[in-house]
Coordinates of C-alpha atoms in Angstrom, one line a residue:
X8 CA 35.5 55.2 75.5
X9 CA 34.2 57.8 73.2
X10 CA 31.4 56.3 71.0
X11 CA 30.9 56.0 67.1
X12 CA 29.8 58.9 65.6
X13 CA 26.8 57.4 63.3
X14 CA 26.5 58.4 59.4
X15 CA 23.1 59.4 58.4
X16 CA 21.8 58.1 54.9
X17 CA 18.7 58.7 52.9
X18 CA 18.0 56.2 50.5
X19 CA 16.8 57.6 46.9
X20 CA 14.9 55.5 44.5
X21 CA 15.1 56.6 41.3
X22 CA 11.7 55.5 39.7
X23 CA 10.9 57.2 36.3
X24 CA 11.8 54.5 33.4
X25 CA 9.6 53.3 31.1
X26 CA 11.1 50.3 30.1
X27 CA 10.8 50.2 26.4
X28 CA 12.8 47.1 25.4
X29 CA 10.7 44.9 28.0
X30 CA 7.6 45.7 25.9
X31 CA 4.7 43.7 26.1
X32 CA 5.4 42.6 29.9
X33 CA 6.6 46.5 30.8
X34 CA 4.3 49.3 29.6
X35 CA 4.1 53.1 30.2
X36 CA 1.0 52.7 32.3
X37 CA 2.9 49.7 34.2
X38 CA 6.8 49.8 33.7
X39 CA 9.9 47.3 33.9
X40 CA 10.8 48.7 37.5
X41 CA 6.9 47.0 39.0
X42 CA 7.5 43.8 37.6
X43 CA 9.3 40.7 38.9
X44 CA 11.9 39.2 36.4
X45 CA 13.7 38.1 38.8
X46 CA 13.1 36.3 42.4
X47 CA 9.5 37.1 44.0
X48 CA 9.2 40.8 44.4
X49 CA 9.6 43.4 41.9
X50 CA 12.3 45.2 41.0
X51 CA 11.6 48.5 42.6
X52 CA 10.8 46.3 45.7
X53 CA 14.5 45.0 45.3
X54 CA 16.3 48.3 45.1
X55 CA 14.1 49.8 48.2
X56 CA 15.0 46.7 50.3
X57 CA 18.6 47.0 49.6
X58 CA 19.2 50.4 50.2
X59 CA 17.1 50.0 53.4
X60 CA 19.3 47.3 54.6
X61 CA 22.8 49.1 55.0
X62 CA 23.0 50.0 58.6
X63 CA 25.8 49.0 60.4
X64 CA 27.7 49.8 63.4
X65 CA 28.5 53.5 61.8
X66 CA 25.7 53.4 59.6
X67 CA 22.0 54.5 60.0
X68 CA 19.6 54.3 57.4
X69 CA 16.9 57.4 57.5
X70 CA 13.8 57.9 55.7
X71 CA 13.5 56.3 52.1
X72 CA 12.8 59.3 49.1
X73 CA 11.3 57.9 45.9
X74 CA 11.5 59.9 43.1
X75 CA 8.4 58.7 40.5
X76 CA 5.7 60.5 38.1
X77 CA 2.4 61.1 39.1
X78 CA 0.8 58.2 37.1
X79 CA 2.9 56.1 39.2
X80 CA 2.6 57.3 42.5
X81 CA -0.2 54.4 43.6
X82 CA 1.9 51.6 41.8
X83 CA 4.6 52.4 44.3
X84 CA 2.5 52.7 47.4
X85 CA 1.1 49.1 46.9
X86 CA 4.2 47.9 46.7
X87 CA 5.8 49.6 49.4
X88 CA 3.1 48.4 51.9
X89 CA 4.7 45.0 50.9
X90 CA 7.6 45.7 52.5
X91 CA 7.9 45.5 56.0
X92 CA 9.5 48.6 58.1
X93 CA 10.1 50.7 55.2
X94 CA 9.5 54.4 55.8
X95 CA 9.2 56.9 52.4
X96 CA 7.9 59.7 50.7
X97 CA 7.0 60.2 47.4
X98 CA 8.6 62.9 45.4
X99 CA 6.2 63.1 42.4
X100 CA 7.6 64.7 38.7
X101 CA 4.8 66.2 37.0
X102 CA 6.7 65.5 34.1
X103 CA 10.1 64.0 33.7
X104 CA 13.3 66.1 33.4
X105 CA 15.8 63.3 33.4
X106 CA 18.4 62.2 36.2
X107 CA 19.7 65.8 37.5
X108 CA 16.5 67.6 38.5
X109 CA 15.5 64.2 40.0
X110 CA 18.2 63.7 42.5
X111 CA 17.7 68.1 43.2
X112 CA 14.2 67.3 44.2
X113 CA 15.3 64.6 46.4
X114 CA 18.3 66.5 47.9
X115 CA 16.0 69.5 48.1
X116 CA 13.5 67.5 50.4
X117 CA 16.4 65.5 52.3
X118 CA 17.8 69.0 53.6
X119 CA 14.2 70.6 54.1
X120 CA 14.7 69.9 57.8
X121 CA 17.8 71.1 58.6
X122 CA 19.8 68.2 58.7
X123 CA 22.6 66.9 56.0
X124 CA 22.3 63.5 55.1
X125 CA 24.3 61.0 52.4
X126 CA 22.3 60.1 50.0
X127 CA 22.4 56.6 48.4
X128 CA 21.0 56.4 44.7
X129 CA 19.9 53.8 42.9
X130 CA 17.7 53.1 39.6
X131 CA 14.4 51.4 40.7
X132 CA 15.4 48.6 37.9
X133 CA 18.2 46.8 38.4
X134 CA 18.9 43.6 39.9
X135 CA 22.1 42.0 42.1
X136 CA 22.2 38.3 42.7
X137 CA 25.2 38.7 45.8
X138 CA 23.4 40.7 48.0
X139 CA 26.2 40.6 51.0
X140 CA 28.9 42.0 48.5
X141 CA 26.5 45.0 47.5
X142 CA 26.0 45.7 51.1
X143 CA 29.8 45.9 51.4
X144 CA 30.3 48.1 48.6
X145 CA 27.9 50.4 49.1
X146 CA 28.8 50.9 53.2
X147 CA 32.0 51.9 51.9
X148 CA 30.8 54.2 49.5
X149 CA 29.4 55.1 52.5
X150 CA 32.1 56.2 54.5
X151 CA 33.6 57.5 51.5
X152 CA 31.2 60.2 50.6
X153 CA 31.2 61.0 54.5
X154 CA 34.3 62.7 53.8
X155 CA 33.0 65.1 51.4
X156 CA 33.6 62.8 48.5
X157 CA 30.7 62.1 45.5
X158 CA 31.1 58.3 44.9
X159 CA 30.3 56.5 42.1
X160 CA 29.7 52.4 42.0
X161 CA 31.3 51.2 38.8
X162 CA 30.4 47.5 37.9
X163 CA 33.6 45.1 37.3
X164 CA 32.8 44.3 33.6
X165 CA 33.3 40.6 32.7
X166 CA 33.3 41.2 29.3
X167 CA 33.7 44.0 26.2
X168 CA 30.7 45.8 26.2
X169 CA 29.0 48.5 24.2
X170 CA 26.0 48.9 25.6
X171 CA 27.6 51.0 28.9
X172 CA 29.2 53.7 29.5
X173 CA 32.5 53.3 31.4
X174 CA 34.5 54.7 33.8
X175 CA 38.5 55.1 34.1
X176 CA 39.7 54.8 37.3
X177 CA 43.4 55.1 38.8
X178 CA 46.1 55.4 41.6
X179 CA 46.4 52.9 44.5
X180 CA 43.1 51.7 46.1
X181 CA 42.2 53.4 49.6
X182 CA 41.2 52.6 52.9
X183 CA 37.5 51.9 51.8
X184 CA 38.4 50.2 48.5
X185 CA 38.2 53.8 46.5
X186 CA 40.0 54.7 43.2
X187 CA 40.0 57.8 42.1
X188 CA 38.1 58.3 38.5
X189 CA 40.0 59.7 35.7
X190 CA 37.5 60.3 33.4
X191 CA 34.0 58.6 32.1
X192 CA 33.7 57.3 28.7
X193 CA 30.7 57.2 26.6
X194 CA 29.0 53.8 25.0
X195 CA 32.0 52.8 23.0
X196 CA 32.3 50.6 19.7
X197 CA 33.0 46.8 20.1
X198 CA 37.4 47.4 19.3
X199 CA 37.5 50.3 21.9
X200 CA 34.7 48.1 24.5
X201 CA 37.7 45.3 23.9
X202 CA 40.8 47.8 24.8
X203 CA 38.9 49.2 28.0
X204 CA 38.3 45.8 29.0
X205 CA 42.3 44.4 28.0
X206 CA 42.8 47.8 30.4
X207 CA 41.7 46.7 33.6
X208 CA 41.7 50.3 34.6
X209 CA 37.4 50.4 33.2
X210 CA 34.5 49.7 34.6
X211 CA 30.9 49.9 34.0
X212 CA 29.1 53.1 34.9
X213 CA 26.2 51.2 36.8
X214 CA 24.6 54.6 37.6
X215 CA 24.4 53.8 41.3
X216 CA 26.0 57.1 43.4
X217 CA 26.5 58.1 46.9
X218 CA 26.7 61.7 48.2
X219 CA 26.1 64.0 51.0
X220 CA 23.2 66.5 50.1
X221 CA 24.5 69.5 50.3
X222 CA 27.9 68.6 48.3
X223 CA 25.2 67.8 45.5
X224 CA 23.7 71.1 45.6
X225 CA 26.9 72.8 45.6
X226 CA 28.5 70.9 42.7
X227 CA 25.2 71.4 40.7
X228 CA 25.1 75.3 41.9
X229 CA 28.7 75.6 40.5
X230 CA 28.2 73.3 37.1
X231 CA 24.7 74.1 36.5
X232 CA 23.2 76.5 38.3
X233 CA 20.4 77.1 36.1
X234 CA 19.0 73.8 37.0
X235 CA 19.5 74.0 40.9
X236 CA 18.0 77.5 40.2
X237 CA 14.7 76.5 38.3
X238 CA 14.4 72.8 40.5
X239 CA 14.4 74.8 43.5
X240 CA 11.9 77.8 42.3
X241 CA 9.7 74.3 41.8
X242 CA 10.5 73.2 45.4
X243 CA 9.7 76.1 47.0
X244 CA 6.0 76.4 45.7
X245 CA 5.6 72.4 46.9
X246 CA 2.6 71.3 48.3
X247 CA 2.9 67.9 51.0
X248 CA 0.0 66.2 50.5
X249 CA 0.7 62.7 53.1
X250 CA 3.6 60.7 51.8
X251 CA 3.5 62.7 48.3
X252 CA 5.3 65.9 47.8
X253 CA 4.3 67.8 44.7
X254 CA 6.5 70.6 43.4
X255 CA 5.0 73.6 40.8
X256 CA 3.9 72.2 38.1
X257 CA 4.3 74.8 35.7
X258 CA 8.0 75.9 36.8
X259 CA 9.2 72.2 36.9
X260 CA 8.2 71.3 33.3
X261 CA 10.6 74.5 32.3
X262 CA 13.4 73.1 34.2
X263 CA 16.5 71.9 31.4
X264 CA 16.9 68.1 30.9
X265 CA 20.0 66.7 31.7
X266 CA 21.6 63.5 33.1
X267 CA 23.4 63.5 36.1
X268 CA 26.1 62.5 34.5
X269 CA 26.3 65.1 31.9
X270 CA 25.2 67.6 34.4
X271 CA 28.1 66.9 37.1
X272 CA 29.8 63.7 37.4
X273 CA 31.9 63.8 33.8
X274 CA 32.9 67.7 34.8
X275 CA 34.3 66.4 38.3
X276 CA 37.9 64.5 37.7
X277 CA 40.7 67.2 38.0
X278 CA 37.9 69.8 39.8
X279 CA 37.3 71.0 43.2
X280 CA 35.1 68.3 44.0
X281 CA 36.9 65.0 44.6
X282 CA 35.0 61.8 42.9
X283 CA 35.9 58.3 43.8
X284 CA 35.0 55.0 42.1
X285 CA 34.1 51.7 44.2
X286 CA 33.8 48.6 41.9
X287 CA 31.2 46.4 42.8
X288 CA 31.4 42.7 41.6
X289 CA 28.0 41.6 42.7
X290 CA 26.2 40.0 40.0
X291 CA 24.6 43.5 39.0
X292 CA 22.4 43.7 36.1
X293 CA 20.5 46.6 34.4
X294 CA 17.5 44.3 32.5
X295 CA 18.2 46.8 29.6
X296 CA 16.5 44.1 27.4
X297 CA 14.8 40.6 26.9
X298 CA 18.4 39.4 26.3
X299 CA 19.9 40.5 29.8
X300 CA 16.7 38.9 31.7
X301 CA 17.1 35.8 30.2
X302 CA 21.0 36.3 31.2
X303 CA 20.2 36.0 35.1
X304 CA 17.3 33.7 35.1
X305 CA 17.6 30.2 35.8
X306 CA 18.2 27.9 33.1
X307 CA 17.2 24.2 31.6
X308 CA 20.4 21.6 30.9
X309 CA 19.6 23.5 26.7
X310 CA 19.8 27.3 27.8
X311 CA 16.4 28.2 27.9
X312 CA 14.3 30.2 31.0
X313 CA 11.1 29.6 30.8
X314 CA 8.2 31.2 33.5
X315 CA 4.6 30.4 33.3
X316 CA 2.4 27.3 31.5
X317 CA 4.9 26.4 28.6
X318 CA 5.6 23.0 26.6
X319 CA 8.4 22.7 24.9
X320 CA 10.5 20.3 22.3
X321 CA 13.9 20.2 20.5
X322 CA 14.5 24.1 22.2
X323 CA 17.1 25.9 22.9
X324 CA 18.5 29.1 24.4
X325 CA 15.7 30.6 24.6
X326 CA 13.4 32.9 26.8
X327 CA 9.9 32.1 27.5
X328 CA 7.3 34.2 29.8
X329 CA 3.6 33.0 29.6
X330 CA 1.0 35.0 31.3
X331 CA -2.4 33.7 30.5
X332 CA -2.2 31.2 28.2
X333 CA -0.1 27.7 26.8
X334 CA 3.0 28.5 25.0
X335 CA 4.8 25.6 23.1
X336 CA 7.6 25.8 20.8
X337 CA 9.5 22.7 18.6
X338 CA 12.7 22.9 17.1
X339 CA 13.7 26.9 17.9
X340 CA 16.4 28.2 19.2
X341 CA 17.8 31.7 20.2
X342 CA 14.6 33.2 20.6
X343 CA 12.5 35.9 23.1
X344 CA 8.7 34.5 23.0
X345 CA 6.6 37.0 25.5
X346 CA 2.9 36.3 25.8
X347 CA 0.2 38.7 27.4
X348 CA -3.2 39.1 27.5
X349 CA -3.6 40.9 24.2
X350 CA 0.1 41.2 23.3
X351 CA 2.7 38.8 22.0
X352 CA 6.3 39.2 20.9
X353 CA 8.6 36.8 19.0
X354 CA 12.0 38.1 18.8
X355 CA 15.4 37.3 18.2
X356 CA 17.3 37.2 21.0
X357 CA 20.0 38.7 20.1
X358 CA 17.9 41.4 18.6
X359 CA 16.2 42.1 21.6
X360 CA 17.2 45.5 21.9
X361 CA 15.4 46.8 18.9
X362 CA 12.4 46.0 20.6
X363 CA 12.1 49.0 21.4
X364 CA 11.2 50.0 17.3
X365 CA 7.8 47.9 17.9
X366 CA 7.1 50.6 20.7
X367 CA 7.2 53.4 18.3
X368 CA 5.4 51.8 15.8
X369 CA 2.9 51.4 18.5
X370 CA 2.8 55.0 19.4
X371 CA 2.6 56.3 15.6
X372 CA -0.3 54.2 14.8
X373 CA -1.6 55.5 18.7
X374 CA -2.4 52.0 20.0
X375 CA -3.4 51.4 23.7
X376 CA -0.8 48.2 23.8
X377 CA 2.1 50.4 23.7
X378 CA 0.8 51.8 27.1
X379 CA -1.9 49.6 29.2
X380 CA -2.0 46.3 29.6
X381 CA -5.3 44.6 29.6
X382 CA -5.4 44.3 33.2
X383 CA -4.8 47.9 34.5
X384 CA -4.1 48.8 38.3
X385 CA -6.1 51.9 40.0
X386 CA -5.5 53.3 43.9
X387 CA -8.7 51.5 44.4
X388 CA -8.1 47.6 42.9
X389 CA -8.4 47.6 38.9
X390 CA -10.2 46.4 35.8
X391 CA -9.5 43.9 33.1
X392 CA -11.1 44.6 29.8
X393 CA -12.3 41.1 29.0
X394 CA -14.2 41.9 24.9
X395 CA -15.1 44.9 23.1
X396 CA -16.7 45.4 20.1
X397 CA -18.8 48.3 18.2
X398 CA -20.5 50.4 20.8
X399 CA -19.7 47.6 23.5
X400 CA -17.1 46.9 26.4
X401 CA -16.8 44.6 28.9
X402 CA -14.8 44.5 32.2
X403 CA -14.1 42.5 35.2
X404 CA -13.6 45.2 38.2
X405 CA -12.2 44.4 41.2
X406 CA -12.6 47.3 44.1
X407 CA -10.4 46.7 47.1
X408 CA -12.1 46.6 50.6
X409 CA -13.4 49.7 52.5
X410 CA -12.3 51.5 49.1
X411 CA -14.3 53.3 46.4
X412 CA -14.3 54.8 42.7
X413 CA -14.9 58.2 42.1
X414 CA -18.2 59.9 42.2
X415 CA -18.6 60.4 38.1
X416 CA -20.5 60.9 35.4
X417 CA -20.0 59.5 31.6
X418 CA -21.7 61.7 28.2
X419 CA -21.6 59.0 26.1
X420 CA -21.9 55.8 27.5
X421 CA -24.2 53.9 30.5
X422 CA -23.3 51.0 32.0
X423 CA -24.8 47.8 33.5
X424 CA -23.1 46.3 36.7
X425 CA -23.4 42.4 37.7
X426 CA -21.9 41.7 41.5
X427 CA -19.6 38.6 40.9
X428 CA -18.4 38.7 44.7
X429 CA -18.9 40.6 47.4
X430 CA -21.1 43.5 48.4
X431 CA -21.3 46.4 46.4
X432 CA -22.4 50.2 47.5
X433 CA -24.0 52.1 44.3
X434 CA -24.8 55.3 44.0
X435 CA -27.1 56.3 41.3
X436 CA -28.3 59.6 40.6
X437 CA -30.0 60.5 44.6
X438 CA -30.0 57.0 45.2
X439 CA -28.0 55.0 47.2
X440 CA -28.6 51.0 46.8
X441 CA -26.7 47.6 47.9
X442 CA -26.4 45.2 45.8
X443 CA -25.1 41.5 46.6
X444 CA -23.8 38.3 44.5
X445 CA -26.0 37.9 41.4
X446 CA -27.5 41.3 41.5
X447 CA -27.5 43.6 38.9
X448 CA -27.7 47.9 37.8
X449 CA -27.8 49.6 35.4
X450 CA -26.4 53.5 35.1
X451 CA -28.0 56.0 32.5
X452 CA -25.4 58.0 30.2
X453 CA -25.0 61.0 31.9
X454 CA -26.1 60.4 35.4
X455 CA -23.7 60.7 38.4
X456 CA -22.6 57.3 39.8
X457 CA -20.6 55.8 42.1
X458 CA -19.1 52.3 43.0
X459 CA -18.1 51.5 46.5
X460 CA -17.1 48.3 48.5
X461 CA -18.6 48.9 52.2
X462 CA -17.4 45.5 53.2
X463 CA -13.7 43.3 54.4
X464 CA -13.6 41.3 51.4
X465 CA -12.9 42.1 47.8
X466 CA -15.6 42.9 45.2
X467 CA -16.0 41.5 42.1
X468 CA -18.7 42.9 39.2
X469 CA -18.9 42.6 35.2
X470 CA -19.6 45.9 33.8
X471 CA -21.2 46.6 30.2
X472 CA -20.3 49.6 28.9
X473 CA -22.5 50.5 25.6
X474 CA -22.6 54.0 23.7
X475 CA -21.1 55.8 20.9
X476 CA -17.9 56.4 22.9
X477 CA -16.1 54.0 25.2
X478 CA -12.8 55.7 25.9
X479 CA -11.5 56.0 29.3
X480 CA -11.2 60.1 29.0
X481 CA -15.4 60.2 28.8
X482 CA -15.0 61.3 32.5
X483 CA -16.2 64.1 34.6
X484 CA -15.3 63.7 38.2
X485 CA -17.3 65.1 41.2
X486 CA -15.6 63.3 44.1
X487 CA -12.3 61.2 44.3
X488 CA -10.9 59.9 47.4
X489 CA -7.4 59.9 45.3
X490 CA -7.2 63.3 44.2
X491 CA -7.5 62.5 40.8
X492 CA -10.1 65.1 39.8
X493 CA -8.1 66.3 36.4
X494 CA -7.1 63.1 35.5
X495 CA -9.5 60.8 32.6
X496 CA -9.2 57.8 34.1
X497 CA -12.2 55.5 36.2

């Protein structure tokens, strides 16, 4: 009895978004795809565990490529070391180019070997609640795309909807529940969302794809062979530094912006590349906005989802997520209440998606809210700025065990470090000091300085900054374990 052949997949984690209509829980420095909405792991977490957990009896899931900027790339490796028996690489955009150069990066490094695989793409921000029919749906897509097939997963909509693009399908249904896609729609008004739907022949493009790598890279050579041209120029001139691969910088900014689907999929019905459509009824959401989390999360006998330390009274259908302090309402309904740490939004609900006008009103007037939070992550542990004032900050720092800051120096600002908890490792100017709970430093403006935890347990310390200039770009690195020497930031 001869045995299976086995289909090789590489799983691809799209990982790029910024999250705009989630603002003030998802933030450039920190966006939608890191945070958990939904169940206890993030997001990103989700999608990787997902993808990871197709094999099957003709089915083997390969190495996991996760295409993300470089601001990000440390976000995604705490995370991933929460997730047990997942293997990656990090495919880091200097800059972002959109869907198309993306997925030619990853199918770039997928065939660097020599080997073929099927890829399997997904957003890093999305969320299914039936996790056995995604499985299903996607091992077909699966065995679909094995036969030289791009296939695309298109949600069963449940309702007229303008907020997606769609995608016609047609004929009889195939042997791994394929249709074959007629064409793909843009976001239409509400009368033609209503006709698509009356259709049944429409579903949601969920932007979800499987293909084998090289049929990418010959459908993008013959669409839009200036981008395969210009992403591979950037390839070639990669350096692999660990579990990051960097392309040329300079080459990949120049690369065109485009979709996937403008760049390929919509120019593939009636062309030499077949494309297939599987629905997918799983419960699948995009989190597009405030509205659509509160749409999966769990809700009170009056419609409302509440998370965090919240009191409420004569509410209803409405969204609530505390994150440091008491939030009450009485007698409102319909609403979007999101608190942070120096950040608060009351929205409509159904006006959720203009959040996103707040964000650029942020960025005109050049505010730090529209990108940090108060609490900001670093590769070594992170800081929360707790007050600052004229020519004062002040910050709680914690530095992760055996892990360090960079070796620095600051023009226009010193700073004065109490140890909370812990056992901190300073370096001051030649000196090299230890300093336990309840003792104290200070650091001169301009003298070189560095913060280090020698020990197995977290460190804690308050730092004062005071000086005519507090910003975190007053920075001039000499050392960094995280190879962050161009970048302003502690």
């Amino acid at each position: 009895m001869m045995s299976k052949t086995l289909i090789n997949i590489k799983p691809v984690i799209l990982c790029g978004g910024s999250g705009t209509r989630l603002w003030p829980l998802s933030r450039t420095g920190f966006p939608k795809q890191f945070l958990v909405l939904s169940g206890t792991t993030s997001l990103f977490q989700q999608a990787t565990n997902r993808l990871n957990h197709l094999s099957s009896s003709d089915i083997k899931v390969g190495e996991t490529l996760i295409v993300t900027n470089e601001e990000h790339r440390f976000l995604v490796l705490d995370q991933l070391r929460e997730l047990a028996q997942v293997s990656a690489t990090l495919l880091l955009e200097p800059v972002g180019r959109n869907t198309a150069p993306a997925l030619t990066f990853a199918a770039l490094q997928a065939i660097a070997n020599g080997d073929d695989p099927i890829l399997v793409v997904t957003p890093a921000d999305q969320t299914v609640q039936n996790g056995e029919a995604f499985t299903e749906a996607l091992q077909n897509s699966v065995r679909v795309a094995a036969t030289g097939a791009i296939v695309i997963l298109g949600i069963k909509p449940d309702k007229p909807e303008t907020g997606f693009g769609y995608i016609k399908y047609e004929g009889d249904v195939g042997s791994n529940s394929e249709y074959n896609v007629a064409q793909f729609a843009e976001k239409p008004d509400y009368q033609t969302a209503v006709a698509y739907f009356a259709s049944g022949h429409y579903a949601w493009n969920s932007g979800m794809f499987v293909v084998r790598a090289s049929i990418w890279l010959k459908a993008l050579k013959h669409f839009r062979q200036d981008i395969l041209e210009s992403t591979s120029n950037a390839f070639m001139k990669r350096l692999n530094d660990n579990q990051f691969v960097r392309p040329d910088a300079s080459i990949f900014a120049n690369i065109p912006s485009e979709s996937v689907d403008y760049a390929v999929m919509e120019k593939c019905p009636g062309s030499e590349f077949p494309i297939k459509m599987i629905s997918l009824d799983a419960g699948w959401n995009d989190l597009g906005a405030w509205e659509a989390v509160w749409q999966v999360g769990e809700r009170d006998t009056d419609g409302n989802v509440t998370s965090g330390d919240t009191i409420i009274e004569s509410t209803s259908n409405t969204f609530i997520n505390a994150s440091h302090r008491l939030v009450s309402t009485v007698g409102v309904n319909n609403l979007v209440i999101v608190e942070t740490a120096d950040a608060v939004l009351v929205a409509d609900r159904n006006m959720s998606q203009d959040v996103k006008k707040i964000v650029n009103k942020l960025e005109l007037q050049k505010r730090e809210e529209r990108a940090l939070h108060r609490k900001v992550s670093r590769p070594w542990g992170w800081y929360d700025t707790l007050d600052i004032g004229e020519r004062f900050k002040v910050k709680r720092i914690k530095v992760n065990p055996g892990a360090s800051l960079s070796l620095q120096k600051h023009a226009k600002r010193a700073e004065h470090w109490v140890v909370v908890t812990g056992v901190a490792e300073v370096t001051c100017g030649d000196k090299v000091i230890t300093l336990n709970e309840n003792e104290s430093t200070y650091i001169p403006v301009g003298v070189k300085h560095r913060l280090a935890n020698p020990g197995h347990l977290p460190l804690e310390i308050i730092e004062v900054q005071s000086g005519s200039y507090l910003g975190e770009d007053d920075i001039i690195r000499y050392e960094d374990t995280y190879g962050r020497m161009e970048e302003g930031k502690a």
